[in-house]
Amino acid sequence: MEQIYIALLKLTQTQPIFLASQYNSESINFLIRSKTLELAKFASRNLANSLKDNEFIQAKFNDSHNFAIYGKRAGNLISICVQSETKQALSFLNQILRTFKNRDFAEVKFDCNCVNLKEIKVDNSLNNLQNELEETKNLVYENLENVIKRGQNIDEIYAKTIDLSDGAKAFLQASKKMKCRCLGM
């Protein structure tokens, strides 16, 4: 699970404000890093405006990128995560909201970095287990597809064998008739 951008926002009457954001640009091309950050902030604000309470949303940027934006809202707090597509996003966003849910952000009126998102501890053992399960599931599907293909191949070979057998019988009968005709001459 590679996280590119994480943000915690507070919903206000006018627009969502950033309580914290963290950006990891190591995997992004050097030439487009700043544009990617701008896009992540813009998408975070727009997604925060559209989220309903206790709703989880996944949105892809476009087909040429291999990451998506995930959002989860609890009350007036919204957690946003831009990362490569994985199933751990929901549990990660819930973890962010649980960590900061009981804090009072009433005084915050403007974008700021008033919390440290590094406080969040991700349970890697659970993520590792989920990754292993996903890999195992993919291997099982691949093996089943191979077995089905082999089964289809066996059916095709069996059908061809029957055709060859029928052809051989017809040839044998035709050759016996020819032999009888030849002997009768």
Short mmCIF file of C-alpha atoms in Angstrom, two decimals:
data_model
loop_
_atom_site.label_atom_id
_atom_site.label_comp_id
_atom_site.label_asym_id
_atom_site.label_seq_id
_atom_site.Cartn_x
_atom_site.Cartn_y
_atom_site.Cartn_z
CA MET A 1 0.00 0.00 0.00
CA GLU A 2 1.79 3.07 -1.23
CA GLN A 3 0.29 6.28 0.12
CA ILE A 4 0.99 9.38 -1.89
CA TYR A 5 -1.11 11.89 0.04
CA ILE A 6 -2.98 11.82 3.36
CA ALA A 7 -5.19 14.61 4.68
CA LEU A 8 -7.48 15.28 7.61
CA LEU A 9 -10.14 17.92 6.96
CA LYS A 10 -12.78 19.63 9.05
CA LEU A 11 -16.12 20.43 7.45
CA THR A 12 -17.23 24.06 7.92
CA GLN A 13 -20.21 25.97 6.57
CA THR A 14 -18.21 27.59 3.78
CA GLN A 15 -15.65 24.99 2.73
CA PRO A 16 -13.62 22.13 4.19
CA ILE A 17 -10.38 23.21 5.86
CA PHE A 18 -7.22 21.16 6.14
CA LEU A 19 -6.26 20.16 9.68
CA ALA A 20 -3.28 18.16 8.47
CA SER A 21 -1.78 16.82 5.30
CA GLN A 22 1.20 14.67 4.51
CA TYR A 23 2.72 14.10 1.08
CA ASN A 24 5.05 11.35 -0.12
CA SER A 25 6.44 12.17 -3.55
CA GLU A 26 9.15 9.52 -3.87
CA SER A 27 7.22 7.44 -6.39
CA ILE A 28 6.10 10.43 -8.49
CA ASN A 29 8.02 11.67 -11.50
CA PHE A 30 10.13 14.70 -10.51
CA LEU A 31 8.65 16.86 -13.28
CA ILE A 32 5.04 16.45 -12.19
CA ARG A 33 5.36 16.32 -8.38
CA SER A 34 4.04 19.83 -7.68
CA LYS A 35 1.10 19.36 -10.05
CA THR A 36 0.27 16.05 -8.38
CA LEU A 37 0.19 17.74 -4.97
CA GLU A 38 -2.09 20.49 -6.32
CA LEU A 39 -4.36 17.87 -7.86
CA ALA A 40 -4.47 15.87 -4.61
CA LYS A 41 -5.41 18.98 -2.57
CA PHE A 42 -8.03 20.06 -5.11
CA ALA A 43 -9.53 16.56 -5.30
CA SER A 44 -9.50 16.27 -1.49
CA ARG A 45 -11.52 19.47 -1.06
CA ASN A 46 -14.00 18.47 -3.75
CA LEU A 47 -14.38 14.97 -2.37
CA ALA A 48 -14.83 16.35 1.16
CA ASN A 49 -17.70 18.55 -0.08
CA SER A 50 -19.51 15.59 -1.61
CA LEU A 51 -19.13 13.07 1.25
CA LYS A 52 -22.10 12.29 3.46
CA ASP A 53 -21.70 11.20 7.09
CA ASN A 54 -20.28 7.66 7.50
CA GLU A 55 -19.77 7.36 3.76
CA PHE A 56 -16.73 5.87 2.03
CA ILE A 57 -15.86 6.96 -1.52
CA GLN A 58 -13.29 5.77 -4.03
CA ALA A 59 -12.54 7.84 -7.13
CA LYS A 60 -9.90 7.33 -9.82
CA PHE A 61 -8.02 10.29 -11.27
CA ASN A 62 -7.95 8.87 -14.80
CA ASP A 63 -6.96 5.68 -16.53
CA SER A 64 -3.33 6.65 -17.07
CA HIS A 65 -2.55 6.83 -13.33
CA ASN A 66 -2.25 3.81 -11.10
CA PHE A 67 -3.66 5.41 -7.96
CA ALA A 68 -7.03 6.52 -6.61
CA ILE A 69 -8.40 8.88 -3.97
CA TYR A 70 -10.32 7.49 -1.02
CA GLY A 71 -12.41 9.47 1.45
CA LYS A 72 -14.28 8.67 4.67
CA ARG A 73 -16.40 11.04 6.74
CA ALA A 74 -17.37 10.80 10.42
CA GLY A 75 -19.27 13.82 11.71
CA ASN A 76 -17.45 16.95 10.61
CA LEU A 77 -14.09 15.17 10.22
CA ILE A 78 -13.01 13.80 6.87
CA SER A 79 -9.98 11.66 6.14
CA ILE A 80 -8.61 11.53 2.61
CA CYS A 81 -6.00 9.18 1.22
CA VAL A 82 -4.47 9.10 -2.26
CA GLN A 83 -2.71 5.80 -2.81
CA SER A 84 -2.19 2.95 -5.19
CA GLU A 85 -5.38 0.99 -5.40
CA THR A 86 -5.71 -1.48 -2.55
CA LYS A 87 -8.41 -2.75 -0.26
CA GLN A 88 -6.71 -1.43 2.90
CA ALA A 89 -7.81 2.17 2.27
CA LEU A 90 -11.07 1.91 4.24
CA SER A 91 -9.42 0.48 7.36
CA PHE A 92 -6.64 3.09 7.13
CA LEU A 93 -9.14 5.99 6.84
CA ASN A 94 -11.18 4.61 9.75
CA GLN A 95 -7.98 4.46 11.80
CA ILE A 96 -7.27 8.15 11.07
CA LEU A 97 -10.81 9.14 12.09
CA ARG A 98 -10.67 7.06 15.30
CA THR A 99 -7.35 8.65 16.25
CA PHE A 100 -8.57 12.23 15.92
CA LYS A 101 -12.32 11.84 16.54
CA ASN A 102 -12.32 13.00 20.17
CA ARG A 103 -10.13 16.05 19.62
CA ASP A 104 -11.70 19.50 19.55
CA PHE A 105 -10.99 21.44 16.38
CA ALA A 106 -13.62 24.16 16.96
CA GLU A 107 -11.03 26.97 17.07
CA VAL A 108 -9.52 26.05 13.70
CA LYS A 109 -10.82 28.43 11.02
CA PHE A 110 -8.13 28.17 8.31
CA ASP A 111 -5.96 25.50 6.68
CA CYS A 112 -3.20 24.44 9.06
CA ASN A 113 -1.08 21.53 10.13
CA CYS A 114 -2.37 21.27 13.70
CA VAL A 115 -2.07 17.48 14.02
CA ASN A 116 0.67 15.05 13.15
CA LEU A 117 -0.52 12.26 10.89
CA LYS A 118 2.57 10.24 11.79
CA GLU A 119 0.85 9.44 15.12
CA ILE A 120 -1.21 6.87 13.26
CA LYS A 121 0.13 3.39 13.68
CA VAL A 122 -0.74 1.07 10.82
CA ASP A 123 -1.01 -2.56 11.80
CA ASN A 124 1.35 -4.08 9.25
CA SER A 125 0.62 -7.64 10.30
CA LEU A 126 -3.01 -7.20 9.23
CA ASN A 127 -1.94 -5.56 5.97
CA ASN A 128 0.58 -8.34 5.32
CA LEU A 129 -2.05 -10.98 5.99
CA GLN A 130 -4.52 -9.25 3.66
CA ASN A 131 -1.84 -9.00 0.95
CA GLU A 132 -1.00 -12.69 1.33
CA LEU A 133 -4.69 -13.61 1.17
CA GLU A 134 -5.09 -11.51 -1.97
CA GLU A 135 -2.07 -13.17 -3.59
CA THR A 136 -3.36 -16.62 -2.63
CA LYS A 137 -6.79 -15.80 -4.02
CA ASN A 138 -5.24 -14.65 -7.30
CA LEU A 139 -3.17 -17.86 -7.52
CA VAL A 140 -6.26 -19.99 -6.87
CA TYR A 141 -8.18 -18.16 -9.61
CA GLU A 142 -5.26 -18.56 -12.00
CA ASN A 143 -4.99 -22.28 -11.21
CA LEU A 144 -8.74 -22.76 -11.68
CA GLU A 145 -8.59 -21.00 -15.03
CA ASN A 146 -5.69 -23.26 -16.07
CA VAL A 147 -7.63 -26.36 -14.99
CA ILE A 148 -10.67 -25.20 -16.96
CA LYS A 149 -8.49 -24.56 -20.02
CA ARG A 150 -6.93 -28.01 -19.63
CA GLY A 151 -10.41 -29.50 -19.32
CA GLN A 152 -11.46 -27.76 -22.52
CA ASN A 153 -8.28 -28.99 -24.22
CA ILE A 154 -9.00 -32.55 -23.07
CA ASP A 155 -12.56 -32.28 -24.40
CA GLU A 156 -11.23 -31.03 -27.75
CA ILE A 157 -8.66 -33.86 -27.91
CA TYR A 158 -11.36 -36.40 -27.04
CA ALA A 159 -13.62 -35.05 -29.80
CA LYS A 160 -10.73 -35.20 -32.31
CA THR A 161 -9.94 -38.76 -31.18
CA ILE A 162 -13.53 -39.80 -31.80
CA ASP A 163 -13.40 -38.14 -35.23
CA LEU A 164 -10.15 -39.98 -36.00
CA SER A 165 -11.61 -43.26 -34.78
CA ASP A 166 -14.71 -42.79 -36.95
CA GLY A 167 -12.48 -41.88 -39.89
CA ALA A 168 -10.33 -44.96 -39.32
CA LYS A 169 -13.42 -47.20 -39.20
CA ALA A 170 -14.74 -45.65 -42.41
CA PHE A 171 -11.34 -46.14 -44.07
CA LEU A 172 -11.23 -49.77 -42.91
CA GLN A 173 -14.69 -50.46 -44.32
CA ALA A 174 -13.85 -48.71 -47.59
CA SER A 175 -10.59 -50.65 -47.90
CA LYS A 176 -12.40 -53.98 -47.23
CA LYS A 177 -14.90 -53.16 -49.97
CA MET A 178 -12.08 -52.27 -52.33
CA LYS A 179 -10.26 -55.49 -51.43
CA CYS A 180 -13.38 -57.54 -52.08
CA ARG A 181 -13.84 -55.84 -55.44
CA CYS A 182 -10.21 -56.45 -56.31
CA LEU A 183 -10.45 -60.15 -55.42
CA GLY A 184 -13.61 -60.55 -57.46
CA MET A 185 -11.90 -59.42 -60.61
#
